[in-house]
Amino acid sequence: QVQLVESGGGLVQAGGSLRLSCTASGRTFSNNAMGWFRQAPGKEREFLATINWLGNSGYADSVKGRFTISRDNAKKMVYLQMISLKPEDTAVYYCAATSSRHGSSLGNEYGYWGQGTQVTVSS
């Protein structure tokens, strides 16, 4: 079982940078592939990035080149570094963990979710 808590959200100006952190608890964190998603008001949940236990990563085309996912298995943490932020990046950002070792872009393949952290980008 994995429990996830996000932090690092806040208000940032367009063009700025922000790093989100996700702290995990549980015995088998290093075996879980992790992901970041976001959801804006009135919109569907959107996949952003995934990373497996070896550190191999994948990204949605919309954020490739701007967002970077990483993990530290010793600290049981996963990060999302965001640069060149735009007002359309405004959303609640969620950290998630799969119930297996493989990564995925599909939200229904993630069995564990944090409560989310708000990111607001002003113009």
Tab-separated table of N, CA, C and O in Angstrom:
chain	number	residue	atom	x	y	z
A	1	GLN	N	0.847	-1.177	0.000
A	1	GLN	CA	0.000	0.000	0.000
A	1	GLN	C	0.892	1.240	0.000
A	1	GLN	O	1.924	1.269	0.670
A	2	VAL	N	0.491	2.262	-0.778
A	2	VAL	CA	1.254	3.488	-0.917
A	2	VAL	C	0.348	4.672	-0.593
A	2	VAL	O	-0.784	4.754	-1.080
A	3	GLN	N	0.847	5.598	0.204
A	3	GLN	CA	0.164	6.853	0.486
A	3	GLN	C	0.988	7.993	-0.101
A	3	GLN	O	2.215	8.005	0.035
A	4	LEU	N	0.329	8.970	-0.736
A	4	LEU	CA	1.001	10.036	-1.458
A	4	LEU	C	0.518	11.401	-0.981
A	4	LEU	O	-0.681	11.601	-0.793
A	5	VAL	N	1.449	12.349	-0.817
A	5	VAL	CA	1.133	13.711	-0.423
A	5	VAL	C	1.930	14.663	-1.296
A	5	VAL	O	3.162	14.627	-1.294
A	6	GLU	N	1.222	15.549	-2.040
A	6	GLU	CA	1.876	16.521	-2.905
A	6	GLU	C	2.162	17.816	-2.148
A	6	GLU	O	1.456	18.164	-1.202
A	7	SER	N	3.180	18.536	-2.618
A	7	SER	CA	3.497	19.856	-2.098
A	7	SER	C	4.206	20.656	-3.184
A	7	SER	O	4.642	20.104	-4.189
A	8	GLY	N	4.323	21.959	-2.980
A	8	GLY	CA	5.062	22.808	-3.893
A	8	GLY	C	4.218	23.652	-4.817
A	8	GLY	O	4.763	24.471	-5.566
A	9	GLY	N	2.908	23.478	-4.797
A	9	GLY	CA	2.048	24.298	-5.626
A	9	GLY	C	1.969	25.723	-5.111
A	9	GLY	O	2.375	26.025	-3.991
A	10	GLY	N	1.442	26.609	-5.951
A	10	GLY	CA	1.310	27.998	-5.570
A	10	GLY	C	1.060	28.879	-6.767
A	10	GLY	O	0.697	28.406	-7.845
A	11	LEU	N	1.253	30.174	-6.577
A	11	LEU	CA	1.045	31.178	-7.614
A	11	LEU	C	2.381	31.560	-8.230
A	11	LEU	O	3.339	31.869	-7.512
A	12	VAL	N	2.441	31.547	-9.556
A	12	VAL	CA	3.657	31.905	-10.266
A	12	VAL	C	3.285	32.710	-11.507
A	12	VAL	O	2.217	32.511	-12.093
A	13	GLN	N	4.149	33.622	-11.909
A	13	GLN	CA	3.912	34.416	-13.104
A	13	GLN	C	4.225	33.616	-14.360
A	13	GLN	O	5.049	32.706	-14.345
A	14	ALA	N	3.553	33.952	-15.452
A	14	ALA	CA	3.827	33.309	-16.730
A	14	ALA	C	5.307	33.419	-17.078
A	14	ALA	O	5.922	34.474	-16.901
A	15	GLY	N	5.867	32.315	-17.571
A	15	GLY	CA	7.282	32.255	-17.875
A	15	GLY	C	8.140	31.783	-16.721
A	15	GLY	O	9.332	31.516	-16.917
A	16	GLY	N	7.558	31.659	-15.553
A	16	GLY	CA	8.286	31.235	-14.385
A	16	GLY	C	8.398	29.731	-14.270
A	16	GLY	O	7.937	28.976	-15.122
A	17	SER	N	9.011	29.293	-13.168
A	17	SER	CA	9.259	27.876	-12.919
A	17	SER	C	8.724	27.477	-11.559
A	17	SER	O	8.595	28.304	-10.648
A	18	LEU	N	8.445	26.198	-11.416
A	18	LEU	CA	7.934	25.662	-10.165
A	18	LEU	C	8.291	24.184	-10.100
A	18	LEU	O	8.254	23.493	-11.125
A	19	ARG	N	8.632	23.699	-8.912
A	19	ARG	CA	8.892	22.277	-8.719
A	19	ARG	C	7.900	21.700	-7.724
A	19	ARG	O	7.813	22.165	-6.585
A	20	LEU	N	7.181	20.688	-8.161
A	20	LEU	CA	6.253	19.972	-7.305
A	20	LEU	C	6.938	18.742	-6.723
A	20	LEU	O	7.752	18.104	-7.382
A	21	SER	N	6.588	18.422	-5.486
A	21	SER	CA	7.132	17.248	-4.824
A	21	SER	C	5.996	16.338	-4.388
A	21	SER	O	4.904	16.800	-4.062
A	22	CYS	N	6.265	15.055	-4.374
A	22	CYS	CA	5.317	14.057	-3.911
A	22	CYS	C	6.044	13.138	-2.953
A	22	CYS	O	7.023	12.491	-3.339
A	23	THR	N	5.584	13.099	-1.719
A	23	THR	CA	6.180	12.253	-0.700
A	23	THR	C	5.347	10.994	-0.530
A	23	THR	O	4.138	11.075	-0.322
A	24	ALA	N	5.993	9.850	-0.631
A	24	ALA	CA	5.314	8.566	-0.550
A	24	ALA	C	5.673	7.844	0.733
A	24	ALA	O	6.772	7.996	1.270
A	25	SER	N	4.742	7.064	1.213
A	25	SER	CA	5.003	6.151	2.318
A	25	SER	C	4.521	4.767	1.924
A	25	SER	O	3.542	4.630	1.184
A	26	GLY	N	5.211	3.764	2.400
A	26	GLY	CA	4.880	2.401	2.042
A	26	GLY	C	6.132	1.598	1.779
A	26	GLY	O	7.155	2.145	1.350
A	27	ARG	N	6.041	0.322	1.980
A	27	ARG	CA	7.216	-0.539	1.898
A	27	ARG	C	7.714	-0.762	0.477
A	27	ARG	O	8.908	-1.008	0.280
A	28	THR	N	6.823	-0.690	-0.508
A	28	THR	CA	7.164	-1.094	-1.870
A	28	THR	C	7.183	0.061	-2.857
A	28	THR	O	6.938	-0.134	-4.044
A	29	PHE	N	7.481	1.272	-2.387
A	29	PHE	CA	7.477	2.434	-3.265
A	29	PHE	C	8.356	2.245	-4.495
A	29	PHE	O	7.974	2.601	-5.613
A	30	SER	N	9.559	1.707	-4.329
A	30	SER	CA	10.502	1.594	-5.436
A	30	SER	C	10.012	0.655	-6.529
A	30	SER	O	10.521	0.700	-7.651
A	31	ASN	N	9.039	-0.191	-6.240
A	31	ASN	CA	8.490	-1.109	-7.236
A	31	ASN	C	7.365	-0.495	-8.064
A	31	ASN	O	6.929	-1.103	-9.045
A	32	ASN	N	6.886	0.676	-7.666
A	32	ASN	CA	5.758	1.306	-8.332
A	32	ASN	C	6.219	2.313	-9.380
A	32	ASN	O	7.082	3.146	-9.111
A	33	ALA	N	5.623	2.237	-10.565
A	33	ALA	CA	5.762	3.326	-11.515
A	33	ALA	C	4.910	4.504	-11.034
A	33	ALA	O	3.828	4.310	-10.469
A	34	MET	N	5.386	5.719	-11.262
A	34	MET	CA	4.728	6.918	-10.771
A	34	MET	C	4.293	7.797	-11.938
A	34	MET	O	4.833	7.694	-13.042
A	35	GLY	N	3.337	8.667	-11.666
A	35	GLY	CA	2.872	9.581	-12.690
A	35	GLY	C	2.411	10.896	-12.104
A	35	GLY	O	2.130	11.004	-10.907
A	36	TRP	N	2.348	11.904	-12.968
A	36	TRP	CA	1.761	13.199	-12.641
A	36	TRP	C	0.620	13.470	-13.614
A	36	TRP	O	0.764	13.259	-14.827
A	37	PHE	N	-0.499	13.935	-13.071
A	37	PHE	CA	-1.676	14.324	-13.833
A	37	PHE	C	-2.113	15.703	-13.380
A	37	PHE	O	-1.696	16.183	-12.327
A	38	ARG	N	-2.975	16.339	-14.157
A	38	ARG	CA	-3.573	17.595	-13.735
A	38	ARG	C	-5.012	17.665	-14.208
A	38	ARG	O	-5.406	16.984	-15.162
A	39	GLN	N	-5.795	18.491	-13.523
A	39	GLN	CA	-7.183	18.688	-13.892
A	39	GLN	C	-7.560	20.148	-13.669
A	39	GLN	O	-7.471	20.647	-12.545
A	40	ALA	N	-7.967	20.806	-14.738
A	40	ALA	CA	-8.440	22.180	-14.675
A	40	ALA	C	-9.959	22.183	-14.533
A	40	ALA	O	-10.627	21.216	-14.917
A	41	PRO	N	-10.543	23.267	-13.996
A	41	PRO	CA	-11.996	23.319	-13.838
A	41	PRO	C	-12.722	23.090	-15.156
A	41	PRO	O	-12.394	23.700	-16.176
A	42	GLY	N	-13.703	22.194	-15.143
A	42	GLY	CA	-14.490	21.907	-16.324
A	42	GLY	C	-13.820	21.030	-17.356
A	42	GLY	O	-14.399	20.792	-18.425
A	43	LYS	N	-12.620	20.543	-17.074
A	43	LYS	CA	-11.894	19.713	-18.027
A	43	LYS	C	-11.614	18.333	-17.456
A	43	LYS	O	-11.671	18.122	-16.244
A	44	GLU	N	-11.319	17.395	-18.345
A	44	GLU	CA	-10.977	16.039	-17.932
A	44	GLU	C	-9.569	15.997	-17.360
A	44	GLU	O	-8.725	16.844	-17.650
A	45	ARG	N	-9.323	14.989	-16.553
A	45	ARG	CA	-7.990	14.763	-16.020
A	45	ARG	C	-7.015	14.494	-17.166
A	45	ARG	O	-7.313	13.723	-18.080
A	46	GLU	N	-5.852	15.112	-17.122
A	46	GLU	CA	-4.880	15.070	-18.197
A	46	GLU	C	-3.573	14.436	-17.732
A	46	GLU	O	-2.995	14.857	-16.726
A	47	PHE	N	-3.100	13.454	-18.475
A	47	PHE	CA	-1.804	12.844	-18.201
A	47	PHE	C	-0.675	13.805	-18.534
A	47	PHE	O	-0.712	14.488	-19.558
A	48	LEU	N	0.344	13.834	-17.681
A	48	LEU	CA	1.499	14.702	-17.896
A	48	LEU	C	2.799	13.914	-18.092
A	48	LEU	O	3.529	14.147	-19.055
A	49	ALA	N	3.106	13.022	-17.157
A	49	ALA	CA	4.399	12.342	-17.188
A	49	ALA	C	4.339	11.074	-16.362
A	49	ALA	O	3.546	10.963	-15.424
A	50	THR	N	5.192	10.112	-16.697
A	50	THR	CA	5.295	8.873	-15.934
A	50	THR	C	6.756	8.466	-15.833
A	50	THR	O	7.575	8.831	-16.683
A	51	ILE	N	7.092	7.715	-14.794
A	51	ILE	CA	8.455	7.247	-14.586
A	51	ILE	C	8.407	5.886	-13.903
A	51	ILE	O	7.653	5.688	-12.952
A	52	ASN	N	9.193	4.927	-14.400
A	52	ASN	CA	9.190	3.602	-13.796
A	52	ASN	C	10.285	3.491	-12.745
A	52	ASN	O	11.010	4.445	-12.468
A	53	TRP	N	10.414	2.300	-12.159
A	53	TRP	CA	11.321	2.143	-11.020
A	53	TRP	C	12.786	2.291	-11.401
A	53	TRP	O	13.623	2.571	-10.531
A	54	LEU	N	13.125	2.111	-12.677
A	54	LEU	CA	14.492	2.295	-13.152
A	54	LEU	C	14.805	3.749	-13.496
A	54	LEU	O	15.966	4.081	-13.738
A	55	GLY	N	13.785	4.601	-13.536
A	55	GLY	CA	13.979	5.985	-13.878
A	55	GLY	C	13.686	6.326	-15.325
A	55	GLY	O	13.902	7.472	-15.738
A	56	ASN	N	13.201	5.368	-16.116
A	56	ASN	CA	12.799	5.663	-17.489
A	56	ASN	C	11.485	6.435	-17.480
A	56	ASN	O	10.562	6.076	-16.750
A	57	SER	N	11.403	7.472	-18.290
A	57	SER	CA	10.269	8.383	-18.236
A	57	SER	C	9.580	8.547	-19.580
A	57	SER	O	10.151	8.256	-20.637
A	58	GLY	N	8.347	9.018	-19.534
A	58	GLY	CA	7.582	9.345	-20.717
A	58	GLY	C	6.716	10.555	-20.443
A	58	GLY	O	6.329	10.804	-19.296
A	59	TYR	N	6.387	11.325	-21.496
A	59	TYR	CA	5.689	12.591	-21.329
A	59	TYR	C	4.568	12.753	-22.342
A	59	TYR	O	4.635	12.225	-23.459
A	60	ALA	N	3.564	13.521	-21.955
A	60	ALA	CA	2.581	13.986	-22.909
A	60	ALA	C	3.228	15.002	-23.842
A	60	ALA	O	4.096	15.778	-23.430
A	61	ASP	N	2.807	15.004	-25.100
A	61	ASP	CA	3.389	15.926	-26.069
A	61	ASP	C	3.220	17.383	-25.651
A	61	ASP	O	4.071	18.220	-25.948
A	62	SER	N	2.150	17.678	-24.937
A	62	SER	CA	1.853	19.056	-24.577
A	62	SER	C	2.850	19.656	-23.597
A	62	SER	O	2.966	20.881	-23.514
A	63	VAL	N	3.565	18.808	-22.851
A	63	VAL	CA	4.498	19.320	-21.850
A	63	VAL	C	5.928	18.879	-22.099
A	63	VAL	O	6.838	19.281	-21.355
A	64	LYS	N	6.165	18.079	-23.116
A	64	LYS	CA	7.513	17.608	-23.417
A	64	LYS	C	8.427	18.795	-23.710
A	64	LYS	O	8.093	19.679	-24.493
A	65	GLY	N	9.573	18.818	-23.043
A	65	GLY	CA	10.509	19.911	-23.196
A	65	GLY	C	10.359	20.992	-22.155
A	65	GLY	O	11.265	21.823	-21.984
A	66	ARG	N	9.225	21.024	-21.446
A	66	ARG	CA	9.000	22.005	-20.390
A	66	ARG	C	8.943	21.371	-19.002
A	66	ARG	O	9.363	21.986	-18.031
A	67	PHE	N	8.404	20.156	-18.922
A	67	PHE	CA	8.250	19.471	-17.640
A	67	PHE	C	9.212	18.290	-17.576
A	67	PHE	O	9.440	17.601	-18.572
A	68	THR	N	9.765	18.038	-16.387
A	68	THR	CA	10.666	16.918	-16.175
A	68	THR	C	10.259	16.163	-14.919
A	68	THR	O	10.153	16.760	-13.847
A	69	ILE	N	10.034	14.865	-15.048
A	69	ILE	CA	9.711	14.024	-13.907
A	69	ILE	C	10.974	13.311	-13.434
A	69	ILE	O	11.815	12.909	-14.238
A	70	SER	N	11.117	13.158	-12.131
A	70	SER	CA	12.245	12.434	-11.565
A	70	SER	C	11.799	11.773	-10.266
A	70	SER	O	10.747	12.103	-9.727
A	71	ARG	N	12.600	10.835	-9.779
A	71	ARG	CA	12.265	10.178	-8.523
A	71	ARG	C	13.521	9.866	-7.736
A	71	ARG	O	14.610	9.701	-8.299
A	72	ASP	N	13.369	9.788	-6.434
A	72	ASP	CA	14.442	9.433	-5.525
A	72	ASP	C	13.896	8.304	-4.661
A	72	ASP	O	13.149	8.550	-3.717
A	73	ASN	N	14.248	7.080	-5.004
A	73	ASN	CA	13.689	5.931	-4.303
A	73	ASN	C	14.145	5.866	-2.842
A	73	ASN	O	13.391	5.419	-1.979
A	74	ALA	N	15.376	6.311	-2.566
A	74	ALA	CA	15.873	6.303	-1.195
A	74	ALA	C	15.049	7.224	-0.305
A	74	ALA	O	14.804	6.917	0.861
A	75	LYS	N	14.624	8.374	-0.849
A	75	LYS	CA	13.819	9.332	-0.101
A	75	LYS	C	12.324	9.089	-0.265
A	75	LYS	O	11.522	9.783	0.369
A	76	LYS	N	11.952	8.155	-1.127
A	76	LYS	CA	10.549	7.867	-1.428
A	76	LYS	C	9.820	9.120	-1.896
A	76	LYS	O	8.741	9.460	-1.410
A	77	MET	N	10.430	9.801	-2.867
A	77	MET	CA	9.851	11.026	-3.407
A	77	MET	C	9.889	11.020	-4.930
A	77	MET	O	10.759	10.397	-5.541
A	78	VAL	N	8.939	11.712	-5.519
A	78	VAL	CA	8.901	11.946	-6.954
A	78	VAL	C	8.669	13.436	-7.167
A	78	VAL	O	7.987	14.088	-6.369
A	79	TYR	N	9.243	13.984	-8.243
A	79	TYR	CA	9.222	15.415	-8.480
A	79	TYR	C	8.711	15.715	-9.886
A	79	TYR	O	8.821	14.902	-10.796
A	80	LEU	N	8.179	16.907	-10.047
A	80	LEU	CA	7.842	17.427	-11.363
A	80	LEU	C	8.389	18.841	-11.461
A	80	LEU	O	7.868	19.758	-10.822
A	81	GLN	N	9.463	19.017	-12.228
A	81	GLN	CA	10.041	20.329	-12.472
A	81	GLN	C	9.364	20.943	-13.683
A	81	GLN	O	9.355	20.342	-14.759
A	82	MET	N	8.804	22.122	-13.514
A	82	MET	CA	8.064	22.795	-14.569
A	82	MET	C	8.727	24.135	-14.868
A	82	MET	O	9.001	24.911	-13.954
A	83	ILE	N	8.985	24.393	-16.142
A	83	ILE	CA	9.560	25.667	-16.575
A	83	ILE	C	8.682	26.272	-17.660
A	83	ILE	O	7.821	25.610	-18.223
A	84	SER	N	8.920	27.555	-17.946
A	84	SER	CA	8.179	28.268	-18.990
A	84	SER	C	6.676	28.096	-18.819
A	84	SER	O	5.950	27.797	-19.768
A	85	LEU	N	6.201	28.311	-17.613
A	85	LEU	CA	4.798	28.078	-17.301
A	85	LEU	C	3.899	29.082	-18.015
A	85	LEU	O	4.259	30.245	-18.201
A	86	LYS	N	2.718	28.602	-18.389
A	86	LYS	CA	1.730	29.383	-19.113
A	86	LYS	C	0.438	29.433	-18.313
A	86	LYS	O	0.173	28.538	-17.510
A	87	PRO	N	-0.403	30.449	-18.523
A	87	PRO	CA	-1.681	30.496	-17.809
A	87	PRO	C	-2.518	29.230	-18.006
A	87	PRO	O	-3.224	28.818	-17.071
A	88	GLU	N	-2.440	28.594	-19.164
A	88	GLU	CA	-3.192	27.377	-19.411
A	88	GLU	C	-2.670	26.168	-18.632
A	88	GLU	O	-3.286	25.104	-18.655
A	89	ASP	N	-1.544	26.320	-17.940
A	89	ASP	CA	-1.055	25.277	-17.043
A	89	ASP	C	-1.765	25.303	-15.692
A	89	ASP	O	-1.546	24.408	-14.870
A	90	THR	N	-2.588	26.305	-15.454
A	90	THR	CA	-3.313	26.415	-14.198
A	90	THR	C	-4.231	25.214	-14.006
A	90	THR	O	-5.068	24.914	-14.860
A	91	ALA	N	-4.068	24.506	-12.891
A	91	ALA	CA	-4.838	23.295	-12.621
A	91	ALA	C	-4.464	22.771	-11.244
A	91	ALA	O	-3.526	23.255	-10.607
A	92	VAL	N	-5.195	21.763	-10.804
A	92	VAL	CA	-4.785	20.978	-9.653
A	92	VAL	C	-3.920	19.835	-10.159
A	92	VAL	O	-4.324	19.097	-11.059
A	93	TYR	N	-2.744	19.687	-9.589
A	93	TYR	CA	-1.785	18.680	-10.020
A	93	TYR	C	-1.768	17.519	-9.039
A	93	TYR	O	-1.693	17.718	-7.825
A	94	TYR	N	-1.829	16.300	-9.577
A	94	TYR	CA	-1.919	15.090	-8.774
A	94	TYR	C	-0.735	14.167	-9.025
A	94	TYR	O	-0.343	13.944	-10.170
A	95	CYS	N	-0.205	13.618	-7.968
A	95	CYS	CA	0.773	12.544	-8.015
A	95	CYS	C	0.031	11.217	-7.907
A	95	CYS	O	-0.953	11.109	-7.174
A	96	ALA	N	0.485	10.207	-8.640
A	96	ALA	CA	-0.184	8.912	-8.630
A	96	ALA	C	0.833	7.790	-8.758
A	96	ALA	O	1.928	7.972	-9.287
A	97	ALA	N	0.454	6.617	-8.275
A	97	ALA	CA	1.291	5.426	-8.348
A	97	ALA	C	0.488	4.274	-8.923
A	97	ALA	O	-0.678	4.085	-8.568
A	98	THR	N	1.108	3.508	-9.802
A	98	THR	CA	0.462	2.314	-10.326
A	98	THR	C	0.513	1.208	-9.284
A	98	THR	O	1.232	1.281	-8.288
A	99	SER	N	-0.248	0.159	-9.551
A	99	SER	CA	-0.220	-1.024	-8.700
A	99	SER	C	0.751	-2.067	-9.230
A	99	SER	O	0.793	-3.180	-8.723
A	100	SER	N	1.544	-1.707	-10.239
A	100	SER	CA	2.533	-2.592	-10.821
A	100	SER	C	3.802	-1.806	-11.100
A	100	SER	O	3.918	-0.634	-10.738
A	101	ARG	N	4.757	-2.435	-11.785
A	101	ARG	CA	6.038	-1.793	-12.034
A	101	ARG	C	6.079	-0.997	-13.327
A	101	ARG	O	7.029	-0.232	-13.542
A	102	HIS	N	5.085	-1.163	-14.188
A	102	HIS	CA	5.109	-0.496	-15.481
A	102	HIS	C	4.405	0.852	-15.412
A	102	HIS	O	3.419	1.019	-14.690
A	103	GLY	N	4.892	1.803	-16.191
A	103	GLY	CA	4.284	3.108	-16.283
A	103	GLY	C	3.148	3.119	-17.281
A	103	GLY	O	2.980	2.200	-18.077
A	104	SER	N	2.336	4.179	-17.228
A	104	SER	CA	1.180	4.277	-18.093
A	104	SER	C	0.738	5.719	-18.210
A	104	SER	O	0.964	6.529	-17.306
A	105	SER	N	0.094	6.048	-19.330
A	105	SER	CA	-0.536	7.343	-19.519
A	105	SER	C	-2.022	7.314	-19.187
A	105	SER	O	-2.697	8.341	-19.303
A	106	LEU	N	-2.533	6.169	-18.766
A	106	LEU	CA	-3.953	5.990	-18.502
A	106	LEU	C	-4.226	6.087	-17.008
A	106	LEU	O	-3.678	5.323	-16.219
A	107	GLY	N	-5.091	7.012	-16.633
A	107	GLY	CA	-5.375	7.227	-15.227
A	107	GLY	C	-5.960	6.024	-14.516
A	107	GLY	O	-5.704	5.818	-13.323
A	108	ASN	N	-6.731	5.204	-15.232
A	108	ASN	CA	-7.365	4.061	-14.581
A	108	ASN	C	-6.387	2.941	-14.267
A	108	ASN	O	-6.772	1.951	-13.642
A	109	GLU	N	-5.131	3.065	-14.671
A	109	GLU	CA	-4.119	2.079	-14.326
A	109	GLU	C	-3.325	2.481	-13.086
A	109	GLU	O	-2.410	1.758	-12.686
A	110	TYR	N	-3.679	3.611	-12.478
A	110	TYR	CA	-3.046	4.066	-11.247
A	110	TYR	C	-3.983	3.791	-10.074
A	110	TYR	O	-5.122	4.263	-10.051
A	111	GLY	N	-3.484	3.065	-9.101
A	111	GLY	CA	-4.306	2.674	-7.972
A	111	GLY	C	-4.204	3.577	-6.766
A	111	GLY	O	-5.026	3.476	-5.850
A	112	TYR	N	-3.217	4.463	-6.739
A	112	TYR	CA	-2.985	5.331	-5.592
A	112	TYR	C	-2.854	6.770	-6.053
A	112	TYR	O	-2.143	7.056	-7.024
A	113	TRP	N	-3.519	7.691	-5.353
A	113	TRP	CA	-3.544	9.104	-5.722
A	113	TRP	C	-3.355	9.992	-4.503
A	113	TRP	O	-3.857	9.687	-3.415
A	114	GLY	N	-2.630	11.098	-4.695
A	114	GLY	CA	-2.566	12.122	-3.675
A	114	GLY	C	-3.793	13.011	-3.723
A	114	GLY	O	-4.680	12.849	-4.567
A	115	GLN	N	-3.851	13.986	-2.810
A	115	GLN	CA	-4.990	14.900	-2.733
A	115	GLN	C	-4.891	16.065	-3.707
A	115	GLN	O	-5.876	16.759	-3.931
A	116	GLY	N	-3.723	16.289	-4.288
A	116	GLY	CA	-3.535	17.341	-5.267
A	116	GLY	C	-2.964	18.610	-4.664
A	116	GLY	O	-3.123	18.884	-3.479
A	117	THR	N	-2.302	19.396	-5.512
A	117	THR	CA	-1.783	20.700	-5.123
A	117	THR	C	-2.098	21.695	-6.229
A	117	THR	O	-1.938	21.402	-7.414
A	118	GLN	N	-2.581	22.876	-5.845
A	118	GLN	CA	-3.024	23.879	-6.809
A	118	GLN	C	-1.844	24.636	-7.393
A	118	GLN	O	-0.989	25.136	-6.657
A	119	VAL	N	-1.807	24.735	-8.720
A	119	VAL	CA	-0.842	25.563	-9.435
A	119	VAL	C	-1.616	26.620	-10.204
A	119	VAL	O	-2.491	26.290	-11.009
A	120	THR	N	-1.305	27.881	-9.958
A	120	THR	CA	-1.960	28.989	-10.646
A	120	THR	C	-0.897	29.836	-11.328
A	120	THR	O	0.038	30.309	-10.677
A	121	VAL	N	-1.040	30.026	-12.634
A	121	VAL	CA	-0.086	30.797	-13.421
A	121	VAL	C	-0.777	32.069	-13.892
A	121	VAL	O	-1.779	32.015	-14.611
A	122	SER	N	-0.265	33.207	-13.491
A	122	SER	CA	-0.843	34.489	-13.854
A	122	SER	C	-0.181	35.043	-15.105
A	122	SER	O	1.005	34.808	-15.365
A	123	SER	N	-0.933	35.815	-15.882
A	123	SER	CA	-0.426	36.402	-17.111
A	123	SER	C	0.128	37.793	-16.877
A	123	SER	O	-0.018	38.368	-15.804
